[in-house]
Short mmCIF file of C-alpha atoms in Angstrom, two decimals:
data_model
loop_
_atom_site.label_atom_id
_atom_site.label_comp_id
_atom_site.label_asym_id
_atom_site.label_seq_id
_atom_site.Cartn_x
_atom_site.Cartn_y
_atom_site.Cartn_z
CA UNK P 1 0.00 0.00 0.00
CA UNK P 2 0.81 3.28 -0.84
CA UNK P 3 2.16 5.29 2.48
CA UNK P 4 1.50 9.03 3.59
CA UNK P 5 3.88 11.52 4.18
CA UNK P 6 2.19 13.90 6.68
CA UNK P 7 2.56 17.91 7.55
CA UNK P 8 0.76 20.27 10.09
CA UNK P 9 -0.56 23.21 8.64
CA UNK P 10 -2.91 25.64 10.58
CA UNK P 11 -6.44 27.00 9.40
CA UNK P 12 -6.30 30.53 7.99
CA UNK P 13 -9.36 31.18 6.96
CA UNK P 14 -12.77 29.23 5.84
CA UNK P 15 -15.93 29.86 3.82
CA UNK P 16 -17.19 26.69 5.16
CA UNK P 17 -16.32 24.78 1.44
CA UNK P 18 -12.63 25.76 1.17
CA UNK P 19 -10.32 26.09 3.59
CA UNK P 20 -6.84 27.96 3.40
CA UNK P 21 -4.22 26.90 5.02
CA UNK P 22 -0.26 27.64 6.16
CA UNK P 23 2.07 25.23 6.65
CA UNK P 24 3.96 25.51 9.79
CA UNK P 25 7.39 26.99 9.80
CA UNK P 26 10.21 24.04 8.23
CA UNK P 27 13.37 23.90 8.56
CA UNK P 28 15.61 21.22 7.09
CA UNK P 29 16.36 19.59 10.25
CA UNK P 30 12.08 19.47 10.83
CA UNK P 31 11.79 22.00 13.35
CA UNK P 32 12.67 22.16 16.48
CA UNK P 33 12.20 23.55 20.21
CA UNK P 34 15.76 24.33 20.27
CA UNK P 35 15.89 26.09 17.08
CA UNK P 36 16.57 29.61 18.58
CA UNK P 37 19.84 28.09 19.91
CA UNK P 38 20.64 26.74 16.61
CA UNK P 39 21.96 29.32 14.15
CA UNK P 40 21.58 27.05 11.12
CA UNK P 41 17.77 27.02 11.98
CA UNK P 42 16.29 30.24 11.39
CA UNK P 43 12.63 29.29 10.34
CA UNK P 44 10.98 30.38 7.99
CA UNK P 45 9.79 34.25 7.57
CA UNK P 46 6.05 34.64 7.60
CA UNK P 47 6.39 36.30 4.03
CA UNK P 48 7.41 33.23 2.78
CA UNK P 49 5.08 31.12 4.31
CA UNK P 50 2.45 33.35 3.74
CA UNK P 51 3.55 32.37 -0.17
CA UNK P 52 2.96 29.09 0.41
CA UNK P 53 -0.72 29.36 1.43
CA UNK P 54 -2.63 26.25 0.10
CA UNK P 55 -6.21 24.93 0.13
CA UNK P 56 -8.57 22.10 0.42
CA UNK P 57 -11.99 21.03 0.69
CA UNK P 58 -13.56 21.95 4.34
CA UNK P 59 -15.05 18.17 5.20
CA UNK P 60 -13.71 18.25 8.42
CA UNK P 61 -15.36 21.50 9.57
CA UNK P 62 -12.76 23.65 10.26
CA UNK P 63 -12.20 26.79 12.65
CA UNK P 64 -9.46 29.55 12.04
CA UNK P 65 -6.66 28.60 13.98
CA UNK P 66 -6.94 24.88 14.04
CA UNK P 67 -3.63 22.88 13.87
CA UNK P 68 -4.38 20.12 11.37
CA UNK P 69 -2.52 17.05 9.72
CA UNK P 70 -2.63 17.06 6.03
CA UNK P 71 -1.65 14.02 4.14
CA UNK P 72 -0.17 13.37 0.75
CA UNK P 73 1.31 9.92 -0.69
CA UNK P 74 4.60 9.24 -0.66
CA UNK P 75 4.59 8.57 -4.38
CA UNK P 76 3.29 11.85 -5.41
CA UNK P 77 5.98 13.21 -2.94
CA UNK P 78 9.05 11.55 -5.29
CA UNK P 79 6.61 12.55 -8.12
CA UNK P 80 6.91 16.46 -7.70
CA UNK P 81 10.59 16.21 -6.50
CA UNK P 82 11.71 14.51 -9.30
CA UNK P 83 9.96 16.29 -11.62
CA UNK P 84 10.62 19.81 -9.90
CA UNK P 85 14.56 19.04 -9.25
CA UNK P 86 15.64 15.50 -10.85
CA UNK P 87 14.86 16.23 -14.96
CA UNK P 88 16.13 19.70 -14.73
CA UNK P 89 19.27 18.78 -13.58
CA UNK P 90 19.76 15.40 -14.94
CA UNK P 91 19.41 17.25 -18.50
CA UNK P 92 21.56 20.37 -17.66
CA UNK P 93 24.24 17.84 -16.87
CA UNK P 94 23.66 15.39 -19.54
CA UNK P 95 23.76 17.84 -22.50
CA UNK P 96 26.65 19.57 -20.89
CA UNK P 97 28.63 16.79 -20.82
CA UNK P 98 27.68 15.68 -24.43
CA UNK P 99 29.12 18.73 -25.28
CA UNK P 100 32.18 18.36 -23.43
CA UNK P 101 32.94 15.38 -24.74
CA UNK P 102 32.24 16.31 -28.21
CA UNK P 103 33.92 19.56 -28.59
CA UNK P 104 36.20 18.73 -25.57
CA UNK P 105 35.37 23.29 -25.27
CA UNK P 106 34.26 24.63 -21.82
CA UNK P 107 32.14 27.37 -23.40
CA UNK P 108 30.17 24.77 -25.67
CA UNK P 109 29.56 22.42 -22.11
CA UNK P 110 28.15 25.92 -20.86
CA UNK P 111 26.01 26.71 -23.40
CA UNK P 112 25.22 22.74 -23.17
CA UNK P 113 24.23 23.12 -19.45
CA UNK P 114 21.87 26.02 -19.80
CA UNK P 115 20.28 24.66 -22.60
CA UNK P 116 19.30 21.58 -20.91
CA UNK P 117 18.06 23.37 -17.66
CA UNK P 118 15.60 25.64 -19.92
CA UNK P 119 14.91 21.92 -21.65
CA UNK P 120 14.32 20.54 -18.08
CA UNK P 121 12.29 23.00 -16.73
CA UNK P 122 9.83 22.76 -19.70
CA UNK P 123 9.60 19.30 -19.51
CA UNK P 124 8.69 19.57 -15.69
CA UNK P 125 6.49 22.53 -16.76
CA UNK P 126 4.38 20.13 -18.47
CA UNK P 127 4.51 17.03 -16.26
CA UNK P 128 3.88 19.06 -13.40
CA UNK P 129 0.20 20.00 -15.22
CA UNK P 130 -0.33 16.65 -15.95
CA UNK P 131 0.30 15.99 -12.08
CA UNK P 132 -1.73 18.37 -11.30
CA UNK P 133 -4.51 17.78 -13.79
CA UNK P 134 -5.00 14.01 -11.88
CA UNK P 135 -5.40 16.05 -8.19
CA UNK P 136 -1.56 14.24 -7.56
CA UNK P 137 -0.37 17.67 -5.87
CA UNK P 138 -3.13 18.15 -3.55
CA UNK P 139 -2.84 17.80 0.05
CA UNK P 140 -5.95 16.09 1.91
CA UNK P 141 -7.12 16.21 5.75
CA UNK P 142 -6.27 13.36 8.14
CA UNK P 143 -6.95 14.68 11.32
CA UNK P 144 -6.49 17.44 13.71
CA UNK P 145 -2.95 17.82 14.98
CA UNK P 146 -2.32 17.83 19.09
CA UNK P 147 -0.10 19.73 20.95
CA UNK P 148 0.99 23.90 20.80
CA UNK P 149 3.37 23.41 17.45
CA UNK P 150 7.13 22.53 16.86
CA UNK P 151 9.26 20.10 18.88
CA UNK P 152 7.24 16.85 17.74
CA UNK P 153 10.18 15.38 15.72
CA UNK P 154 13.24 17.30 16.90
CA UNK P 155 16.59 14.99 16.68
CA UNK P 156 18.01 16.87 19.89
CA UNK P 157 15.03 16.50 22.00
CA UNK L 1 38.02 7.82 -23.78
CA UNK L 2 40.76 9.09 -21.85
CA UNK L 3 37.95 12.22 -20.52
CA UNK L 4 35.18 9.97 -19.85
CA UNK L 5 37.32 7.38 -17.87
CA UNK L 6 38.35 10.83 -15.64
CA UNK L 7 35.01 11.66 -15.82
CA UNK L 8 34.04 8.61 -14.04
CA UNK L 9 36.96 8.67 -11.12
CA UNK L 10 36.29 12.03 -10.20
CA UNK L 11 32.67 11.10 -9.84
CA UNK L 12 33.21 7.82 -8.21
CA UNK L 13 35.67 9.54 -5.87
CA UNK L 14 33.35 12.24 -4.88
CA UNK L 15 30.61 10.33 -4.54
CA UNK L 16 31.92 7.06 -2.92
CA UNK L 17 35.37 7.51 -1.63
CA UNK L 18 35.49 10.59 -0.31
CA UNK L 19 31.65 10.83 0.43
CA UNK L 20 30.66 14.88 1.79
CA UNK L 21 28.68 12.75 5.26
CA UNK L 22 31.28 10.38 5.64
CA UNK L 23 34.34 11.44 5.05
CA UNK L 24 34.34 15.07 4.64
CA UNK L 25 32.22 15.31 7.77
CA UNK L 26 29.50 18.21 5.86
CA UNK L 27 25.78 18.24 6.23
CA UNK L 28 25.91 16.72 9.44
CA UNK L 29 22.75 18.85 10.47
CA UNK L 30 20.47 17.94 7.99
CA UNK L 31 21.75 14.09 7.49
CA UNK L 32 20.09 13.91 10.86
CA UNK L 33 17.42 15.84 10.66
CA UNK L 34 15.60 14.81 7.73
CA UNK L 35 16.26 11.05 7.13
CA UNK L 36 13.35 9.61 9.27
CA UNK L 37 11.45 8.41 6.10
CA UNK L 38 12.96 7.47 2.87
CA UNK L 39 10.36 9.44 0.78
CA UNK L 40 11.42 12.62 2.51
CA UNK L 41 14.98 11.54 2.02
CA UNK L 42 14.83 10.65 -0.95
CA UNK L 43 12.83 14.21 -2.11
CA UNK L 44 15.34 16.33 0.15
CA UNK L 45 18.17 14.73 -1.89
CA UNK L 46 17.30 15.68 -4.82
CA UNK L 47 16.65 19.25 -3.77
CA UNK L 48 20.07 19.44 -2.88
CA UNK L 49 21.27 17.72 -5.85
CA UNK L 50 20.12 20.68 -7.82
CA UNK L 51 21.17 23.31 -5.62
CA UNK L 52 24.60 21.82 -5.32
CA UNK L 53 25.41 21.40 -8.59
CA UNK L 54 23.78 24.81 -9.55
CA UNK L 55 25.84 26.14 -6.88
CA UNK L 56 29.12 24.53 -8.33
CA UNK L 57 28.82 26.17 -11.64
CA UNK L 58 28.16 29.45 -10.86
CA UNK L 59 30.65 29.29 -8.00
CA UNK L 60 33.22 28.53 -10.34
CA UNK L 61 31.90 31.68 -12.71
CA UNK L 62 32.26 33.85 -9.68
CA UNK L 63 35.97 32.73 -8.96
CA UNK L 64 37.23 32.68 -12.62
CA UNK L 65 35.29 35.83 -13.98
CA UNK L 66 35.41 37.69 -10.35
CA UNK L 67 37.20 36.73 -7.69
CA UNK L 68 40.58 36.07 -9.46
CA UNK L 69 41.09 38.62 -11.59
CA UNK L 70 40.17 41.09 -9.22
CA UNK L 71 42.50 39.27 -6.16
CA UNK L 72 39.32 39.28 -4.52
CA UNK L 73 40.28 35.58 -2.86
CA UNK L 74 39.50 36.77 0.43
CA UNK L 75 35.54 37.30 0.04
CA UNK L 76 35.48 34.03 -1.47
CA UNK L 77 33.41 32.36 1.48
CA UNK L 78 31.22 35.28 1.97
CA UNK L 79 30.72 35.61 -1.97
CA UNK L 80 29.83 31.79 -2.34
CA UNK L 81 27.64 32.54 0.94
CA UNK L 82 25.77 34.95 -1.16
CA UNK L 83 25.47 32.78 -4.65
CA UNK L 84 24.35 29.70 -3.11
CA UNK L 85 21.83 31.87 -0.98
CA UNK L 86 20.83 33.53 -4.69
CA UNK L 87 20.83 29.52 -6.23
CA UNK L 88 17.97 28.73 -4.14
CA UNK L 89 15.71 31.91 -4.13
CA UNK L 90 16.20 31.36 -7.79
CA UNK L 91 15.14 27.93 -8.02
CA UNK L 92 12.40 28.89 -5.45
CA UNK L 93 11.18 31.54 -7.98
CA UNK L 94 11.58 29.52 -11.27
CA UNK L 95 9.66 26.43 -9.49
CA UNK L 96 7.02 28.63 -8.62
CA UNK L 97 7.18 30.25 -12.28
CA UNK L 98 6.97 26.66 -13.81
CA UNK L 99 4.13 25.23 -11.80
CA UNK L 100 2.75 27.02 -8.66
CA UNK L 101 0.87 23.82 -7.30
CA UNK L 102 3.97 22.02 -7.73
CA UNK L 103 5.65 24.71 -5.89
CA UNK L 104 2.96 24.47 -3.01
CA UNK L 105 3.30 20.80 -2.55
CA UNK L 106 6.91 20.95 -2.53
CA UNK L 107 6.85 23.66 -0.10
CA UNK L 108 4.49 21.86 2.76
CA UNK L 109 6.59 18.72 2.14
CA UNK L 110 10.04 19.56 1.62
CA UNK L 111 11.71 23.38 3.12
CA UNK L 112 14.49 23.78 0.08
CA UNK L 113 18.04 23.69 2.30
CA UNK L 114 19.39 27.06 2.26
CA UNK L 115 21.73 26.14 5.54
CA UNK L 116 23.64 23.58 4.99
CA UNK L 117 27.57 23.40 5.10
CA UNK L 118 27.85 21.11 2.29
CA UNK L 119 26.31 22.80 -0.45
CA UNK L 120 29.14 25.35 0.52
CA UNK L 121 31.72 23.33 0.95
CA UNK L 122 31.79 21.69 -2.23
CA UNK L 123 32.60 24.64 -4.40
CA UNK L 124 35.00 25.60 -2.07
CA UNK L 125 36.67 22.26 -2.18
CA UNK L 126 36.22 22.97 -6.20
CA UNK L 127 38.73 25.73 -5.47
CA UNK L 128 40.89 24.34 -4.03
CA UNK L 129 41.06 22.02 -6.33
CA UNK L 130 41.43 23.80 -9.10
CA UNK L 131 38.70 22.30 -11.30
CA UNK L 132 37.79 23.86 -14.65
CA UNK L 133 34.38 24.17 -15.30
CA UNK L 134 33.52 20.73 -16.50
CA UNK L 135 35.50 19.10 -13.24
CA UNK L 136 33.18 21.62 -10.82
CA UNK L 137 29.82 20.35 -12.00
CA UNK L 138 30.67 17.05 -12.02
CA UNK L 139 32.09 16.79 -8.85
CA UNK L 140 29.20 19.14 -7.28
CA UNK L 141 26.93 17.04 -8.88
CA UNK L 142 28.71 13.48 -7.73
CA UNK L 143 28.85 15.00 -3.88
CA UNK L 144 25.30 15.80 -3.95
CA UNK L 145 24.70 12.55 -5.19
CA UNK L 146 26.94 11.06 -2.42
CA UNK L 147 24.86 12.85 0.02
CA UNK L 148 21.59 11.89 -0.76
CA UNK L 149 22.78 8.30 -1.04
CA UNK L 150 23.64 8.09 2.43
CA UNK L 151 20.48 10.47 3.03
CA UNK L 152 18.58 7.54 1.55
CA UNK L 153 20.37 4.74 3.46
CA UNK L 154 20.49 6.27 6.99
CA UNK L 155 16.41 6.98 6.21
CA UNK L 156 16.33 3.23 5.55
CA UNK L 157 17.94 1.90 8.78
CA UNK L 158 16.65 4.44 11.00
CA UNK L 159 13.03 3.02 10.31
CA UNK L 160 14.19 -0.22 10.93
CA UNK L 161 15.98 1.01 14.06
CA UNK L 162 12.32 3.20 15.01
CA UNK L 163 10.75 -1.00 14.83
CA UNK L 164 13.34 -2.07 17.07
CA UNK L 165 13.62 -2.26 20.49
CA UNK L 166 16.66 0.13 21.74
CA UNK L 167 17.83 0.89 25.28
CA UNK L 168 16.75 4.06 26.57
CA UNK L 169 19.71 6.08 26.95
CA UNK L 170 20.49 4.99 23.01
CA UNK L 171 16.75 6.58 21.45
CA UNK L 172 17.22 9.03 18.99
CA UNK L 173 20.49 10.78 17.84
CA UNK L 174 23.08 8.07 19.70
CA UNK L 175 21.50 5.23 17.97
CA UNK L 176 22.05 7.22 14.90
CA UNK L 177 25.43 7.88 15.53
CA UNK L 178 26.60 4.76 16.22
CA UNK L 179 24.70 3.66 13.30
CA UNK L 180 26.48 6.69 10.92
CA UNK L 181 29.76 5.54 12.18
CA UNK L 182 29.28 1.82 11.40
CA UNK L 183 27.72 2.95 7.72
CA UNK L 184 30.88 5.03 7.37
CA UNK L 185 33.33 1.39 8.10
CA UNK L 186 31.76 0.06 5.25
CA UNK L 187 32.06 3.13 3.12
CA UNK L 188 35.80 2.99 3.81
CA UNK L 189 35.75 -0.70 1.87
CA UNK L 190 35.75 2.29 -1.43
CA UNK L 191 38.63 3.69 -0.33
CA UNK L 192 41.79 3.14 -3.09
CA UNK L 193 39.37 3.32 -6.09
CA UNK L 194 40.12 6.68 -7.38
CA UNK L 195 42.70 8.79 -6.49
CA UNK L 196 40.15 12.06 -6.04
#
């Protein structure tokens, strides 16, 4: 069976059919309680989060302010990452290195590199619609998250 | 032939024998932090695949069109500070340009990792060794790769270890330790395959 990778995001607003929500502040070490002693964890500013504002259908009737777990499978997960990150770079290095090797010329390998990134990233433009066409990119409710926030998966706890 | 076969050692090297966790002792931080599933691993490693390498190129642009013709070697680390910080708003902005629901799911999932001592390290190590441009992608590109293969593995054991049953005072990071330090005895078994 297909597994769940899970997030808490918190309840931003409703209209009772949508709800938007904010995922909580990640770092790449998951968040933390001791994060303000830890210089390479800064969080996240609430600009940025504020960009990453998402939504999903209000079945679980919710209230602003309401910690919740939202779910997505594990396969869509590697889906999106490879696709956002993987054919990008596997074709900016590829095509580089073709030309490398057949003009044995730096400046070629160059050229080669960004041509295969703008390659890449149109290729993931139009996976990533695909993806999205079949609802593989949206998030879904699994239940209301316990506890005040941060600190539920900290290594150094 | 004789560039593909160094090609190939330089990657093997930087990937295998002198791994960035393992050896080179970088991304410590995150190696423990995020490698509690293998989907997350997995994802996180190939975000900083991409920034890495990225990073590596235009690291080495800096230093040859910058930095050394200026004599500007001593803002190297603060100037590499600032490009790799620049690599990953980029890619923030062009993933969010491409596809703004992949952007969204990416971001709930998976924070991109600005912080991390490896993806500076490596271009500075691609300094040091004076690698042309070629030689600096492919060996940012083999570290990262390095990286997230022991992201991946460490992910693996650690949720066998979670199944297990561990003594107390060994839950969490010193179970993980002791469990980095054996994976890094058999990563030593790839030691003597390429000389980089």
């Amino acid at each position: 069976m297909d597994g769940v990778v899970e997030s808490v995001a918190r309840v931003i607003s409703t209209d009772g059919v949508v709800a938007w929500l904010e995922p909580e502040k990640a770092n790449a070490c998951g968040g933390c309680l001791s994060a303000g002693s830890c210089s390479a964890q800064g969080g996240e500013p609430g600009r940025r989060l504020s960009s990453r504002r998402f939504t999903i259908a209000d079945t679980f009737h919710a209230t602003v302010g309401d910690r919740i777990v939202v779910g997505l499978s594990e396969h869509a997960l590697l889906k999106a990452s490879a696709t956002a990150y993987a054919i990008p770079l596997l074709l900016m290095v590829g095509i580089a290195l073709v030309g490398q090797l057949a003009t044995d010329n730096d400046v070629i390998a160059a050229i080669g590199a960004v041509a295969g990134l703008i390659a890449g990233l149109l290729i993931a433009k139009h996976r990533a619609s695909r993806l999205d066409a079949r609802g593989e990119l949206s998030p879904y409710f699994l239940r209301f998250a316990r506890g005040e926030g941060q600190g539920d998966n900290c290594p150094t706890d | 032939m004789g560039h593909v076969q160094e090609f190939i050692m330089l990657m093997v090297g930087a990937a295998l024998v002198n791994n960035v966790v393992l050896v080179r002792f970088l991304g410590l931080c995150s190696f423990m932090g995020v490698t509690t599933k293998i989907d997350t691993a997995v994802g996180m490693g190939m975000a900083t695949t991409f920034v890495m390498t990225v990073s590596s190129i235009l690291a080495w642009a800096v230093e040859v069109f910058l930095l050394v013709p200026f004599d500007l070697g001593y803002l190297r680390t603060i100037t590499f500070i600032l490009v790799i910080a620049a690599v990953v708003q980029f890619t923030e902005m062009v993933i969010r340009k491409v596809s703004p629901s992949l952007f969204k799911t990416l971001g709930i999932y998976l924070p991109l990792i600005t912080t991390n001592c490896a993806v500076l390290g490596i271009p500075l190590l691609n300094v040091q060794s004076r690698h042309d441009f070629m030689h600096s992608m492919l060996y940012g590109f083999a570290s990262a790769f390095g990286y997230s293969l022991i992201l991946v593995i460490f992910a693996g054991l650690r949720e066998r270890i979670a199944l297990n049953d561990v003594p107390r005072l060994f839950v969490g990071p010193p179970i993980g330790f002791v469990t980095a330090s054996l994976l890094a005895l058999a990563f030593m078994g790839f030691s003597g395959i390429s000389a980089n």
